Amino acid sequence: MSQQNLSQTLVLPREERRATSDSPTARALRRFRHHRLAMIGLVIIVVLVIAALLGSEEAALSPDLRARNLPPSLEHPFGTDRTGRDVFARTLVGGRVSLSVGLVAVLCSLVVGTVLGAIAGYYQGLVDNVIMRLVDIVMCFPLIVLLLSVVAILGPGIYKIMIIIGLLTWPTPCRIVRGQFLSLRQKEYVEAARCIGMTDLQVAWRHILPNAMAPLLVYASLGVATAVLLEAGLSYLGLGVQPPTPSWGNMLNTARSISTMEQTPWQWIPPGICTVLFVLAVNFVGDGIRDAIDPRAVEGK
Amino acid sequence: MGQYILRRLLINIPVLLGVTVLVFTFIALAPGDPVSAYLSPEQGANPALREAMRRELGLDQPLPVRYSRWLSRVLQGDLGYRAVGGRPVDEVVGRALVNSIVLMGTALSIGCLVGIPLGIISALRQYSTLDFTLTTIAFLGISSPSFLLGLGGLYVFGLRLGWFPIAGMVTPGQPFSLLDFLHHLALPAMILGFAYIAILMRYTRSSMLEVIHSAYITTARAKGLRERTVVIVHAFRSALIPVITVIGLALPDMIGGAVITETVFSWPGMGSLFVEGVAGRDYPLIMGVNLVVAASVLLANLLTDLAYAAADPRIRYG
């Protein structure tokens, strides 16, 4: 609702009023294209992703002890870090690492959440009860507290972080999917599909799950931002991605000591700004997707 | 109402038990042998001595027995001893808890005092330039991560401009003074408060908009009530539900502290204590913090539901 209000003020009203007879997807896409903030967000994301893909791993990982802690210059646009590695190259490669953590974590979370939510909503009864109580219990813990506790037991590391974030954030998609299954499993068309002999898996996959795509898409986009932030927080504390692999988060670790924070700001400000930009951009895009696919949204009003 | 409270309490008991099982399992899975903490390295090399210690600590018992013993101690408020330094966990947690509540309570108060009025104004002037500006600021505030804002704020206002102290709650080595304490509190509280301002503003605005055009508001105006009475007594009361939700969701933060932001500002609350525990693999401490935080989430949910019932007589519980 509040997002809708925001979009009403930002979307071009004349375009919205144009009469339409095309498909829902085309309509949603058009609404999305006219969401100014979402388009700005999309551009920022594309630029960050391309930059991250272009980063040179060699420059990011080769120390040069004669060029330590250099301030920004033509040769090193963002300066060098305490072992003489190029901060610009590390920011790009770090972005690749952080974004991969975000993506893989959200994929894990989506797979686990969707499967459990579908089972709970489709079969109901005891299974549903067990899964939903598990959701209740997991949701009693703030995400960051749970995450840090698991890291205390399993130890840090890039692959562990991906999986752990993914496995701890499944309750949200689980609830989304379960809700769709609960409301649709009794519908006539689902009964019909079952009558012509489709298996439970086919019914779930072909006829019920597509209805949950819209909210899942919004969850996935915002989830990537959450995961990138969690990685940044963990690695800032030194409990996430371990050096020498750069990530936006562990580059921020320089700022943990007040003296290095003050003396070499070029080492932590670029990854910090990239993280903030990425998270803001994803939120803009998420807002745009939400408005674009909401059937109650402003179109025709 | 009484029956409703009782039922909500009863629903929460199995969830709370589940939480204790989860926390206990976590720690039982943790690597490392707790016996080592009680023995010097030379003693630790002696298997017979280790075995004796293990029996004395009750670690030779099966897991369910250990769980029930642990649970009965926890119910008496005994959270055990820190693995590092050996101080009682409940005492350490208690002190950190107070510090976190002070910081987060100030932040939430700033959020309510600034965010709610701005949300009301924004709704009353819908689509004005002011509304657009405030809505955009709120959106930025919700989306920007507070620990990164904290790093930026610390660098700009603490280090470059030198307006605020950069770490801790008081200046070390000086006798406690309220002014000094408030000076330390200001920057982290404002940065954490910014997020609350943004969220509360957005929720207040949208829920005010839902009621502001209803017939009963027109009636109130028509019968000649002052605009202030109409807005505050008639409209805002109905718009209160989402605001309660936000405050309810913020309560657990108050107990758990803003984990990373507290670390940024070296604020000695639950957040930094927890990070210290995780970095030092201090399992009893991790366990204690988890239990306190989870229990407070359940309590906050309960309080939120009760506040709904108090704020909105339409909410019926059957």
XYZ file of C-alpha atoms in Angstrom:
619
model
C 0.000 0.000 0.000
C 2.689 2.429 0.909
C 4.705 1.271 -2.080
C 1.703 1.853 -4.223
C 1.386 5.392 -2.970
C 5.002 5.979 -3.737
C 4.622 4.626 -7.233
C 1.576 6.750 -7.869
C 3.646 9.788 -7.299
C 6.542 8.569 -9.400
C 4.893 6.795 -12.318
C 3.712 8.824 -15.291
C -0.050 8.925 -14.847
C -0.901 9.437 -18.538
C 0.863 6.243 -19.590
C -0.998 4.344 -16.919
C -4.361 5.367 -18.267
C -3.747 4.023 -21.772
C -6.298 1.329 -22.593
C -4.731 -2.109 -22.865
C -5.652 -5.445 -24.307
C -2.291 -7.217 -24.131
C -1.087 -10.010 -21.874
C -0.594 -9.559 -18.120
C 3.152 -10.074 -18.544
C 3.397 -7.349 -21.173
C 1.356 -5.041 -18.991
C 3.550 -5.749 -15.990
C 6.669 -5.138 -18.066
C 5.310 -1.815 -19.303
C 4.382 -0.726 -15.797
C 7.872 -1.675 -14.682
C 9.498 0.344 -17.484
C 7.590 3.425 -16.407
C 8.641 3.100 -12.764
C 11.409 5.708 -12.752
C 13.181 4.653 -9.578
C 13.089 1.007 -10.615
C 14.728 1.839 -13.944
C 17.415 3.872 -12.180
C 17.946 0.912 -9.840
C 18.188 -1.475 -12.778
C 20.853 0.682 -14.444
C 22.884 0.799 -11.208
C 22.663 -2.979 -10.838
C 23.683 -3.604 -14.454
C 26.663 -1.246 -14.133
C 27.787 -2.879 -10.858
C 27.412 -6.393 -12.270
C 29.329 -5.596 -15.472
C 32.072 -3.888 -13.460
C 32.245 -6.881 -11.136
C 32.534 -9.278 -14.061
C 35.371 -7.237 -15.609
C 37.493 -7.206 -12.427
C 40.933 -8.727 -12.787
C 41.631 -11.384 -10.220
C 45.367 -11.135 -10.844
C 45.534 -7.433 -9.901
C 43.268 -8.016 -6.911
C 45.413 -10.769 -5.459
C 49.006 -9.792 -6.232
C 50.618 -7.832 -3.416
C 53.332 -5.272 -4.111
C 55.228 -4.459 -0.944
C 56.841 -1.351 -2.470
C 53.390 0.210 -3.015
C 51.681 -0.200 0.343
C 48.817 2.058 1.544
C 49.165 4.444 -1.411
C 46.410 7.061 -1.733
C 44.380 7.171 -4.975
C 46.400 8.071 -8.081
C 46.177 7.600 -11.848
C 47.836 4.215 -11.630
C 45.654 3.060 -8.713
C 42.319 4.944 -8.951
C 41.253 3.820 -5.452
C 44.776 3.574 -4.013
C 46.343 0.395 -2.630
C 45.754 -1.633 0.533
C 48.178 -2.544 3.300
C 49.942 -5.191 1.226
C 50.040 -3.041 -1.892
C 47.125 -4.646 -3.761
C 45.063 -2.407 -6.046
C 41.868 -1.398 -4.208
C 40.001 -0.716 -7.476
C 40.613 -4.262 -8.721
C 39.718 -5.650 -5.294
C 36.463 -3.699 -5.234
C 35.483 -5.181 -8.611
C 36.477 -8.743 -7.726
C 34.996 -8.247 -4.250
C 31.729 -7.313 -5.917
C 31.831 -10.566 -7.877
C 32.288 -12.492 -4.624
C 29.615 -10.574 -2.674
C 27.057 -10.777 -5.476
C 27.672 -14.515 -5.930
C 27.142 -15.038 -2.214
C 23.862 -13.131 -2.498
C 22.648 -15.064 -5.530
C 23.561 -18.541 -4.319
C 22.125 -17.848 -0.862
C 18.790 -16.730 -2.321
C 18.668 -19.768 -4.615
C 19.195 -22.079 -1.611
C 16.555 -20.251 0.356
C 14.073 -20.391 -2.551
C 14.574 -24.110 -3.161
C 14.250 -25.111 0.502
C 11.401 -22.691 1.196
C 9.429 -23.636 -1.910
C 9.715 -27.377 -1.343
C 8.765 -27.186 2.344
C 6.009 -24.624 1.714
C 4.538 -26.724 -1.100
C 4.553 -29.876 1.018
C 2.993 -28.051 3.978
C 0.287 -26.391 1.899
C -0.514 -29.368 -0.314
C -0.683 -32.165 2.242
C -1.723 -30.084 5.267
C -2.395 -31.964 8.508
C 0.523 -33.208 10.557
C 3.297 -32.360 8.048
C 1.977 -28.820 7.776
C 1.884 -28.500 11.546
C 5.443 -29.733 11.973
C 6.821 -27.461 9.241
C 4.962 -24.383 10.446
C 6.060 -24.872 14.072
C 9.615 -25.112 12.737
C 9.032 -21.796 10.943
C 7.749 -20.293 14.214
C 10.826 -21.458 16.085
C 13.317 -20.257 13.464
C 11.539 -16.900 13.292
C 12.038 -16.376 17.032
C 15.678 -15.598 16.348
C 16.765 -12.412 14.642
C 18.507 -13.494 11.442
C 21.885 -12.005 12.308
C 21.923 -13.698 15.741
C 21.103 -17.094 14.246
C 23.635 -16.601 11.489
C 26.438 -15.688 13.889
C 25.584 -18.666 16.129
C 25.879 -21.091 13.227
C 29.133 -19.457 12.125
C 30.455 -19.910 15.689
C 29.894 -23.647 15.307
C 30.756 -24.293 11.665
C 33.389 -21.589 11.244
C 33.612 -18.908 8.531
C 34.227 -19.419 4.826
C 32.668 -18.283 1.558
C 30.775 -21.488 0.678
C 29.591 -22.011 4.238
C 28.277 -18.445 4.342
C 26.308 -18.933 1.109
C 24.673 -22.113 2.338
C 24.061 -20.904 5.895
C 22.374 -17.662 4.777
C 20.290 -19.685 2.348
C 19.279 -22.283 4.904
C 18.305 -19.715 7.521
C 16.158 -17.493 5.321
C 13.777 -20.183 4.011
C 10.784 -19.336 6.279
C 9.706 -16.344 4.146
C 9.412 -18.157 0.778
C 7.990 -21.132 2.676
C 5.133 -19.007 3.978
C 4.491 -17.419 0.571
C 4.298 -20.777 -1.205
C 2.274 -22.445 1.529
C -0.297 -19.652 1.374
C -0.765 -20.130 -2.386
C -1.098 -23.896 -2.015
C -3.629 -23.602 0.793
C -5.857 -21.265 -1.172
C -5.559 -22.996 -4.561
C -5.557 -26.708 -3.769
C -9.368 -26.821 -3.551
C -9.970 -24.816 -6.754
C -11.905 -26.564 -9.532
C -9.103 -26.401 -12.083
C -6.743 -28.085 -9.650
C -9.334 -30.794 -8.941
C -9.756 -31.192 -12.697
C -6.032 -31.580 -13.218
C -5.994 -34.252 -10.533
C -8.979 -36.025 -12.107
C -7.276 -36.431 -15.470
C -4.565 -38.335 -13.631
C -1.788 -35.798 -13.101
C 0.542 -36.672 -10.262
C 0.816 -34.443 -7.192
C 4.171 -33.202 -8.423
C 2.772 -32.231 -11.843
C -0.208 -30.449 -10.312
C 2.008 -28.573 -7.895
C 4.580 -27.593 -10.492
C 2.349 -26.802 -13.480
C -0.814 -25.469 -11.863
C -0.180 -24.080 -8.400
C 3.413 -22.893 -8.210
C 3.179 -20.434 -11.157
C 0.668 -18.446 -9.093
C 3.307 -17.876 -6.436
C 5.865 -16.593 -8.955
C 5.067 -12.903 -8.449
C 5.614 -12.707 -4.679
C 8.575 -15.088 -4.969
C 10.166 -12.788 -7.539
C 9.846 -9.830 -5.181
C 11.225 -11.946 -2.335
C 14.149 -13.104 -4.478
C 15.155 -9.596 -5.520
C 15.015 -8.196 -1.995
C 16.561 -11.419 -0.664
C 19.709 -10.870 -2.735
C 20.101 -7.458 -1.070
C 19.559 -8.958 2.389
C 22.109 -11.681 1.709
C 24.691 -9.203 0.380
C 24.196 -7.117 3.514
C 24.494 -10.129 5.810
C 27.694 -11.125 4.057
C 28.983 -7.562 4.421
C 28.170 -7.540 8.145
C 29.730 -10.934 8.805
C 32.848 -10.254 6.799
C 33.200 -6.819 8.397
C 33.399 -8.676 11.711
C 35.959 -11.039 10.175
C 33.526 -13.961 10.367
C 32.502 -14.209 6.727
C 34.523 -14.476 3.530
C 38.135 -14.966 4.562
C 41.092 -13.074 3.089
C 42.949 -13.082 0.722
C 39.698 -13.483 -1.292
C 38.246 -9.976 -1.427
C 34.580 -9.257 -0.788
C 32.853 -5.935 -0.165
C 32.366 -7.023 3.413
C 35.893 -8.068 4.261
C 37.306 -4.948 2.619
C 35.186 -3.021 5.133
C 37.100 -4.860 7.836
C 39.826 -2.187 7.426
C 37.378 0.199 9.111
C 37.227 -1.893 12.274
C 40.320 -0.209 13.593
C 39.848 3.492 14.176
C 43.390 4.325 13.081
C 43.226 2.565 9.696
C 39.692 3.872 9.237
C 41.035 7.396 9.575
C 44.360 7.036 7.791
C 43.381 4.970 4.750
C 39.722 5.788 4.009
C 40.149 4.837 0.324
C 40.477 1.216 1.412
C 36.968 0.899 2.875
C 34.850 3.703 1.392
C 34.596 2.260 -2.179
C 33.282 -1.178 -1.128
C 31.016 0.563 1.418
C 29.502 2.815 -1.234
C 29.125 -0.100 -3.660
C 27.229 -2.093 -1.020
C 24.901 0.817 -0.213
C 24.316 1.536 -3.925
C 23.567 -2.095 -4.669
C 21.163 -2.468 -1.743
C 19.350 0.773 -2.631
C 19.141 -0.213 -6.307
C 17.731 -3.634 -5.461
C 15.124 -2.035 -3.209
C 14.107 0.320 -6.034
C 13.783 -2.599 -8.430
C 11.911 -4.708 -5.879
C 9.486 -1.846 -5.357
C 9.030 -1.575 -9.134
C 8.397 -5.316 -9.565
C 5.896 -5.279 -6.721
C 3.940 -2.439 -8.292
C 4.213 -3.913 -11.787
C 2.814 -7.339 -10.934
C 0.241 -6.308 -8.382
C -3.113 -6.847 -10.089
C -4.670 -4.227 -7.828
C -2.052 -1.703 -8.903
C -2.844 1.649 -10.403
C -3.467 0.616 -14.029
C -6.673 2.039 -15.502
C -7.484 4.092 -12.490
C -9.541 -10.390 27.286
C -8.194 -12.439 30.211
C -8.974 -15.644 28.369
C -7.279 -14.293 25.248
C -4.081 -13.489 27.139
C -4.071 -16.956 28.682
C -4.532 -18.643 25.306
C -1.739 -16.630 23.703
C 0.548 -17.560 26.608
C -0.264 -21.256 26.227
C 0.419 -21.185 22.464
C 3.841 -19.725 23.139
C 4.960 -22.409 25.587
C 5.603 -25.181 23.021
C 7.396 -22.693 20.758
C 9.588 -21.598 23.645
C 10.376 -25.254 24.448
C 11.255 -25.752 20.788
C 13.608 -22.793 21.056
C 15.405 -24.354 24.031
C 15.733 -27.670 22.175
C 17.174 -25.868 19.144
C 19.654 -23.872 21.234
C 20.712 -26.966 23.180
C 21.165 -29.025 20.011
C 23.265 -26.251 18.491
C 25.656 -26.299 21.358
C 25.711 -30.091 21.678
C 26.807 -30.142 18.020
C 29.554 -27.594 18.617
C 33.067 -28.908 18.123
C 35.564 -28.935 21.008
C 35.422 -30.636 24.373
C 34.066 -28.539 27.262
C 36.161 -30.629 29.692
C 39.320 -28.910 28.410
C 38.140 -25.618 29.881
C 38.298 -27.087 33.384
C 41.685 -28.775 33.153
C 45.179 -27.457 32.650
C 46.889 -28.763 29.472
C 48.973 -31.318 31.468
C 45.909 -32.620 33.284
C 44.020 -32.677 29.988
C 46.495 -35.160 28.556
C 45.509 -37.703 31.221
C 42.569 -39.781 29.943
C 41.560 -41.023 33.417
C 41.361 -37.497 34.727
C 39.330 -36.387 31.714
C 36.923 -39.254 32.271
C 36.512 -38.337 35.962
C 35.869 -34.724 35.056
C 33.408 -35.767 32.403
C 31.476 -37.810 34.962
C 31.562 -35.004 37.481
C 30.153 -32.516 34.967
C 27.444 -34.985 33.925
C 28.728 -35.108 30.350
C 28.679 -38.932 30.368
C 24.883 -38.864 30.541
C 22.731 -39.283 27.413
C 21.633 -36.075 25.658
C 17.994 -36.009 26.862
C 19.150 -36.234 30.482
C 21.655 -33.446 29.933
C 18.951 -31.368 28.231
C 16.476 -31.717 31.104
C 19.148 -30.868 33.693
C 20.222 -27.836 31.695
C 16.611 -26.714 31.193
C 15.810 -26.880 34.900
C 18.834 -24.681 35.640
C 17.835 -22.211 32.909
C 14.315 -21.983 34.323
C 15.878 -20.933 37.622
C 17.684 -18.136 35.791
C 21.073 -19.866 35.790
C 22.685 -19.589 32.360
C 26.011 -21.119 33.369
C 29.493 -19.606 33.152
C 31.405 -17.979 30.333
C 34.001 -20.244 28.737
C 36.393 -17.275 28.672
C 37.037 -15.750 32.097
C 34.424 -17.882 33.856
C 32.030 -15.095 34.884
C 28.348 -16.012 35.251
C 26.554 -15.544 31.912
C 23.376 -14.108 33.458
C 25.362 -11.348 35.141
C 27.273 -10.380 31.962
C 24.126 -10.545 29.846
C 22.197 -8.482 32.393
C 24.666 -5.613 32.246
C 24.849 -5.634 28.435
C 21.053 -5.799 28.270
C 20.691 -2.501 30.144
C 23.132 -0.775 27.775
C 21.333 -2.103 24.708
C 17.937 -1.055 26.008
C 19.249 2.469 26.635
C 20.668 2.762 23.107
C 17.825 1.115 21.223
C 15.185 2.720 23.427
C 16.582 6.163 22.617
C 16.692 5.288 18.907
C 13.101 4.047 18.922
C 11.946 7.124 20.852
C 13.610 9.383 18.287
C 11.868 7.309 15.615
C 8.431 7.723 17.231
C 8.826 11.404 18.117
C 9.971 12.385 14.622
C 8.552 9.676 12.375
C 4.913 9.617 13.526
C 4.295 13.403 13.280
C 6.063 13.551 9.901
C 3.942 10.633 8.698
C 0.746 12.428 9.752
C 1.808 15.680 8.073
C 2.812 13.793 4.954
C -0.614 12.119 4.785
C -2.499 15.379 5.359
C -0.604 17.009 2.478
C -0.693 14.009 0.127
C 1.086 14.600 -3.232
C 2.565 17.928 -2.103
C 6.267 18.621 -2.566
C 6.736 18.085 1.155
C 5.037 14.699 0.944
C 7.151 13.668 -2.043
C 10.376 14.747 -0.328
C 9.522 12.989 2.938
C 8.428 9.814 1.135
C 11.669 9.684 -0.821
C 13.754 10.264 2.306
C 11.796 7.517 4.081
C 12.418 5.132 1.221
C 16.142 5.852 1.329
C 16.129 5.451 5.107
C 14.433 2.064 4.966
C 16.758 0.802 2.272
C 20.099 1.963 3.633
C 21.809 -0.513 5.910
C 22.355 1.036 9.340
C 25.763 -0.463 9.993
C 27.134 1.129 6.825
C 25.466 4.420 7.729
C 27.137 3.955 11.105
C 30.577 3.524 9.523
C 30.019 6.607 7.353
C 28.654 8.641 10.276
C 31.528 7.604 12.525
C 34.049 8.621 9.871
C 32.438 11.976 8.984
C 31.074 13.197 12.331
C 33.431 11.371 14.672
C 36.788 11.449 12.902
C 36.709 14.210 10.252
C 34.554 16.790 12.049
C 35.239 15.592 15.585
C 31.724 16.444 16.798
C 31.156 13.154 18.582
C 33.313 10.682 20.498
C 34.261 7.668 18.408
C 33.804 4.742 20.781
C 32.213 3.463 23.945
C 29.631 4.826 26.362
C 31.753 7.151 28.498
C 35.198 8.720 28.266
C 37.536 6.265 30.001
C 39.276 7.519 33.116
C 36.762 10.269 33.803
C 34.116 10.252 36.545
C 30.667 9.503 35.116
C 28.811 12.570 33.928
C 25.419 12.587 32.240
C 26.530 15.079 29.602
C 29.482 12.931 28.593
C 27.209 9.878 28.403
C 24.652 11.683 26.226
C 27.459 12.885 23.974
C 28.510 9.263 23.407
C 24.911 8.149 22.963
C 23.937 10.805 20.401
C 25.558 9.560 17.184
C 24.687 5.843 17.369
C 21.175 6.652 18.613
C 20.562 9.079 15.751
C 21.856 6.656 13.127
C 19.749 3.785 14.457
C 16.856 6.221 14.961
C 16.951 7.261 11.299
C 15.787 3.810 10.201
C 12.926 3.904 12.720
C 11.942 7.424 11.604
C 11.749 6.188 8.016
C 9.724 3.059 8.798
C 7.320 4.768 11.201
C 6.802 7.671 8.809
C 5.889 5.359 5.962
C 3.521 3.212 7.992
C 1.855 6.175 9.689
C 1.397 7.906 6.326
C -0.219 4.972 4.581
C -2.494 4.024 7.467
C -3.565 7.670 7.938
C -4.384 7.855 4.228
C -6.652 4.850 4.582
C -8.831 6.521 7.201
C -8.526 10.214 6.427
C -11.197 10.167 3.722
C -13.712 8.021 5.609
C -17.182 9.291 6.381
C -16.655 9.422 10.122
C -13.824 11.903 9.702
C -16.068 14.139 7.592
C -18.713 13.802 10.312
C -16.217 14.830 12.959
C -15.244 17.877 10.916
C -18.865 18.689 10.127
C -19.867 18.757 13.751
C -17.326 21.506 14.248
C -14.481 19.763 16.024
C -11.095 21.414 15.880
C -8.861 20.056 13.102
C -6.309 18.981 15.693
C -8.888 16.905 17.555
C -10.090 15.331 14.319
C -6.604 14.359 13.227
C -5.197 13.202 16.528
C -8.191 11.688 18.304
C -10.309 10.407 15.431
C -7.967 9.634 12.573
C -4.742 8.744 14.299
C -6.332 6.330 16.734
C -7.602 4.219 13.857
C -4.282 4.502 12.108
C -2.457 3.186 15.136
C -2.463 -0.547 14.286
C 0.418 -0.574 11.768
C 2.374 1.723 14.045
C 1.998 -0.790 16.868
C 3.197 -3.524 14.515
C 6.372 -1.607 13.757
C 7.069 -0.862 17.399
C 6.383 -4.498 18.300
C 8.829 -5.672 15.661
C 11.408 -3.220 17.004
C 11.181 -4.499 20.604
C 13.350 -7.602 20.066
C 16.033 -5.337 18.557
C 16.091 -3.608 21.876
C 17.002 -6.840 23.639
C 19.302 -8.209 20.969
C 20.887 -4.850 20.281
C 21.830 -3.789 16.794
C 24.490 -6.467 16.541
C 26.800 -4.941 13.965
C 26.055 -1.249 14.570
C 26.886 -1.682 18.258
C 30.191 -3.210 17.229
C 30.878 -0.250 14.916
C 30.467 2.177 17.817
C 32.029 -0.169 20.433
C 28.810 0.198 22.431
C 29.021 -2.370 25.281
C 25.552 -3.864 24.691
C 24.163 -7.287 23.791
C 25.283 -6.931 20.171
C 28.960 -6.401 20.877
C 28.870 -8.963 23.697
C 27.436 -11.509 21.272
C 30.009 -10.728 18.574
C 32.735 -11.135 21.205
C 31.225 -14.496 22.197
C 31.074 -15.699 18.592
C 34.636 -14.593 17.822
C 35.907 -16.355 20.973
C 33.619 -19.396 20.482
C 32.244 -18.837 23.971
C 29.366 -21.324 23.677
C 27.676 -20.755 27.066
C 27.528 -17.046 26.274
C 26.182 -17.658 22.740
C 23.565 -19.985 24.214
C 22.540 -17.435 26.837
C 22.181 -14.564 24.375
C 20.156 -16.741 21.978
C 17.757 -17.792 24.723
C 17.230 -14.269 26.030
C 16.695 -12.877 22.530
C 14.306 -15.619 21.417
C 12.255 -15.363 24.599
C 12.021 -11.606 24.157
C 10.799 -12.001 20.556
C 7.965 -14.193 21.834
C 7.175 -11.713 24.588
C 7.202 -8.795 22.136
C 4.771 -10.643 19.830
C 2.480 -11.215 22.777
C 2.621 -7.567 23.846
C 1.924 -6.490 20.259
C -1.211 -8.622 20.106
C -2.410 -7.193 23.408
C -1.734 -3.650 22.189
C -3.823 -4.358 19.055
C -6.729 -5.389 21.222
C -6.361 -2.304 23.381
C -6.047 0.093 20.430
C -8.833 -1.234 18.248
C -12.119 -2.349 19.816
C -13.154 -3.835 16.453
C -10.652 -6.611 16.905
C -12.677 -9.489 18.275
C -11.158 -12.581 19.712
C -13.411 -15.575 19.847
